Short mmCIF file of C-alpha atoms in Angstrom, two decimals:
data_model
loop_
_atom_site.label_atom_id
_atom_site.label_comp_id
_atom_site.label_asym_id
_atom_site.label_seq_id
_atom_site.Cartn_x
_atom_site.Cartn_y
_atom_site.Cartn_z
CA ALA A 1211 0.00 0.00 0.00
CA LYS A 1212 2.86 2.36 0.75
CA MET A 1213 4.32 1.80 -2.73
CA HIS A 1214 0.95 2.56 -4.37
CA ARG A 1215 0.74 5.77 -2.35
CA LYS A 1216 4.15 6.89 -3.57
CA ARG A 1217 3.18 6.08 -7.14
CA LEU A 1218 0.04 8.18 -6.86
CA ILE A 1219 1.94 11.10 -5.34
CA TRP A 1220 4.54 11.03 -8.08
CA SER A 1221 2.06 10.49 -10.88
CA LEU A 1222 0.08 13.54 -9.73
CA THR A 1223 3.30 15.53 -9.37
CA ASN A 1224 4.47 14.41 -12.81
CA SER A 1225 1.17 15.46 -14.38
CA HIS A 1226 1.46 18.90 -12.86
CA MET A 1227 5.08 19.25 -13.97
CA MET A 1228 4.16 18.32 -17.53
CA LEU A 1229 1.65 21.17 -17.55
CA VAL A 1230 4.31 23.61 -16.34
CA VAL A 1231 6.83 22.43 -18.95
CA LEU A 1232 4.18 22.60 -21.66
CA GLY A 1233 3.33 26.17 -20.65
CA VAL A 1234 6.98 27.22 -20.80
CA ALA A 1235 7.39 25.47 -24.17
CA ILE A 1236 4.36 27.34 -25.53
CA PHE A 1237 5.88 30.61 -24.27
CA ALA A 1238 9.22 29.84 -25.95
CA THR A 1239 7.52 28.88 -29.22
CA TYR A 1240 5.40 32.00 -29.21
CA ALA A 1241 8.41 34.23 -28.49
CA THR A 1242 10.43 32.56 -31.25
CA MET A 1243 7.66 32.83 -33.83
CA THR A 1244 7.02 36.46 -32.93
CA THR A 1245 10.71 37.26 -33.32
CA LEU A 1246 10.98 35.43 -36.63
CA SER A 1247 7.85 37.03 -38.05
CA TYR A 1248 9.23 40.46 -37.17
CA TYR A 1249 12.45 39.97 -39.16
CA ILE A 1250 11.27 37.82 -42.06
CA SER A 1251 9.89 39.67 -45.07
CA ALA A 1252 9.22 38.28 -48.52
CA ASP A 1253 10.54 41.39 -50.33
CA ASP A 1254 14.25 40.88 -50.00
CA ILE A 1255 15.37 37.34 -49.17
CA HIS A 1256 19.10 38.20 -49.13
CA SER A 1257 18.73 40.95 -46.58
CA THR A 1258 16.26 38.77 -44.65
CA LEU A 1259 18.88 36.02 -44.30
CA ILE A 1260 21.49 38.51 -43.15
CA GLY A 1261 18.92 40.04 -40.77
CA ILE A 1262 18.15 36.60 -39.37
CA VAL A 1263 21.82 35.80 -38.81
CA ILE A 1264 22.63 39.18 -37.29
CA ASN A 1265 19.43 39.93 -35.39
CA VAL A 1266 17.41 36.76 -34.87
CA ILE A 1267 20.03 34.28 -33.68
CA PRO A 1268 21.12 36.43 -30.70
CA VAL A 1269 17.45 37.03 -29.88
CA LEU A 1270 16.76 33.29 -30.08
CA ILE A 1271 19.71 32.62 -27.77
CA ILE A 1272 18.33 35.18 -25.32
CA ILE A 1273 14.86 33.57 -25.59
CA GLY A 1274 16.48 30.18 -24.90
CA PHE A 1275 18.22 31.48 -21.77
CA VAL A 1276 15.04 33.24 -20.61
CA THR A 1277 13.08 30.01 -21.20
CA VAL A 1278 15.56 27.95 -19.17
CA PHE A 1279 15.59 30.62 -16.44
CA ILE A 1280 11.77 30.72 -16.30
CA LEU A 1281 11.65 26.94 -16.32
CA LEU A 1282 14.03 26.73 -13.36
CA ILE A 1283 12.26 29.49 -11.44
CA VAL A 1284 8.79 28.04 -12.06
CA LEU A 1285 9.66 24.35 -11.99
CA LEU A 1286 11.17 24.06 -8.51
CA PRO A 1287 8.39 25.84 -6.57
CA SER A 1288 5.80 24.15 -8.75
CA LEU A 1289 7.38 20.76 -8.05
CA ALA A 1290 7.28 21.39 -4.30
CA LEU A 1291 3.73 22.70 -4.43
CA SER A 1292 2.38 19.84 -6.50
CA TYR A 1293 4.20 17.24 -4.37
CA PHE A 1294 2.76 18.58 -1.11
CA ALA A 1295 -0.72 18.96 -2.60
CA ALA A 1296 -0.61 15.40 -3.92
CA ARG A 1297 0.73 14.13 -0.59
CA ARG A 1298 -2.11 15.84 1.27
CA THR A 1299 -4.69 14.22 -0.99
CA THR A 1300 -3.12 10.78 -0.79
CA ARG A 1301 -2.95 11.01 3.03
CA ARG A 1302 -6.66 11.70 3.14
CA LEU A 1303 -7.29 8.75 0.83
CA GLN A 1304 -4.99 6.56 2.96
CA GLN A 1305 -7.00 7.46 6.08
CA LEU A 1306 -10.17 6.57 4.23
CA THR A 1307 -8.64 3.25 3.16
CA GLU A 1308 -7.68 2.45 6.76
CA ALA A 1309 -11.21 3.29 7.94
CA THR A 1310 -12.77 1.02 5.31
CA THR A 1311 -10.46 -1.77 6.46
CA ASP A 1312 -11.59 -1.20 10.06
CA LEU A 1313 -15.22 -1.23 8.95
CA ARG A 1314 -14.70 -4.44 7.00
CA GLN A 1315 -13.15 -6.06 10.09
CA GLY A 1316 -16.21 -5.25 12.21
CA ASN A 1317 -15.39 -1.87 13.75
CA TYR A 1318 -18.68 -0.17 12.89
CA GLN A 1319 -17.68 2.97 14.78
CA ALA A 1320 -14.93 3.74 12.26
CA GLN A 1321 -15.01 7.38 11.23
CA VAL A 1322 -12.77 9.61 9.11
CA LYS A 1323 -12.00 13.23 9.90
CA VAL A 1324 -13.43 15.31 7.05
CA ARG A 1325 -11.08 17.97 5.73
CA GLY A 1326 -11.80 20.39 2.92
CA GLU A 1327 -14.73 20.73 0.59
CA ASP A 1328 -13.56 18.77 -2.45
CA GLU A 1329 -14.49 15.36 -3.84
CA VAL A 1330 -12.37 13.54 -1.26
CA ALA A 1331 -14.19 15.39 1.54
CA ALA A 1332 -17.52 14.38 0.00
CA LEU A 1333 -16.30 10.78 -0.11
CA GLN A 1334 -15.20 11.00 3.54
CA THR A 1335 -18.59 12.44 4.55
CA ASN A 1336 -20.45 9.71 2.66
CA PHE A 1337 -18.25 7.06 4.30
CA ASN A 1338 -18.98 8.45 7.77
CA MET A 1339 -22.73 8.47 7.09
CA MET A 1340 -22.58 4.95 5.66
CA ALA A 1341 -20.64 3.67 8.69
CA HIS A 1342 -23.13 5.35 11.04
CA ASP A 1343 -26.12 3.86 9.17
CA LEU A 1344 -24.49 0.43 9.18
CA GLU A 1345 -23.75 0.63 12.90
CA ARG A 1346 -27.34 1.67 13.63
CA ALA A 1347 -28.72 -1.16 11.43
CA ILE A 1348 -26.52 -3.73 13.16
CA ASN A 1349 -27.59 -2.45 16.58
CA ASP A 1350 -31.23 -2.69 15.50
CA VAL A 1351 -30.71 -6.26 14.31
CA GLN A 1352 -28.98 -7.16 17.58
CA ASN A 1353 -31.85 -5.61 19.58
CA GLU A 1354 -34.37 -7.60 17.55
CA ARG A 1355 -32.35 -10.75 18.09
CA ASP A 1356 -32.34 -10.09 21.84
CA ASN A 1357 -36.12 -9.48 21.77
CA VAL A 1358 -36.71 -12.74 19.88
CA THR A 1359 -34.48 -14.57 22.37
CA LYS A 1360 -36.51 -13.14 25.28
CA LEU A 1361 -39.79 -14.07 23.59
CA LEU A 1362 -38.61 -17.63 23.00
CA GLN A 1363 -37.49 -17.89 26.61
CA ASN A 1364 -40.85 -16.53 27.81
CA ARG A 1365 -42.64 -19.04 25.56
CA ARG A 1366 -40.62 -21.93 27.01
CA GLU A 1367 -41.37 -20.73 30.52
CA LEU A 1368 -45.08 -20.40 29.70
CA VAL A 1369 -45.26 -23.89 28.20
CA ALA A 1370 -43.39 -25.31 31.19
CA SER A 1371 -45.65 -23.46 33.64
CA VAL A 1372 -48.85 -24.44 31.82
CA SER A 1373 -47.78 -28.06 31.54
CA HIS A 1374 -46.90 -28.08 35.25
CA GLU A 1375 -50.21 -26.46 36.18
CA LEU A 1376 -52.14 -28.92 34.02
CA ARG A 1377 -50.24 -31.94 35.31
CA THR A 1378 -51.36 -31.41 38.89
CA PRO A 1379 -55.14 -31.45 38.24
CA VAL A 1380 -54.79 -34.23 35.66
CA ALA A 1381 -52.77 -36.30 38.09
CA THR A 1382 -55.38 -35.71 40.79
CA LEU A 1383 -58.21 -36.73 38.43
CA ARG A 1384 -56.25 -39.74 37.32
CA GLY A 1385 -55.74 -40.76 40.90
CA TYR A 1386 -59.51 -40.44 41.59
CA MET A 1387 -60.35 -42.42 38.50
CA GLU A 1388 -57.92 -45.19 39.27
CA SER A 1389 -59.22 -45.44 42.82
CA MET A 1390 -62.78 -45.57 41.52
CA LEU A 1391 -61.89 -48.27 39.06
CA ASN A 1392 -60.18 -50.23 41.76
CA GLN A 1393 -63.24 -50.08 43.99
#
């Protein structure tokens, strides 16, 4: 389970990092195309080539350095932010997993502390309500079982009492009848 948790953290972090890198790549492409479109003209190809060599290549080198600089500045804080956000989410899911394991093993009082207002919080709230409903249903079933047990015991006692009460008069009548037959 711990390995799966690390995989989820890193897969979420990797997804976020890919978005950051894609954003920086789009910025670099846009800056390069803007620079090239400024210097390229269809009128004079010879002067355009010289203009590209003299003007565009240094600008492209500067754009490359700026892109790397932005990538380093944005990537490290973004990496830390996405890692901690993913870790927070996976911890909440891990707590929910532990609570479901407790519930499965018979601890019907298992609850999860609800944090936030996102989908995981909704899942935690639903789990808590489900565990509460299950605990109440099991208590109701146990109470009914106890009531049925008491009723069966009362029935046995009633049958025993009635049979005892009937045996005495029947035995007395039997005795009278036997004595009458003997006389």
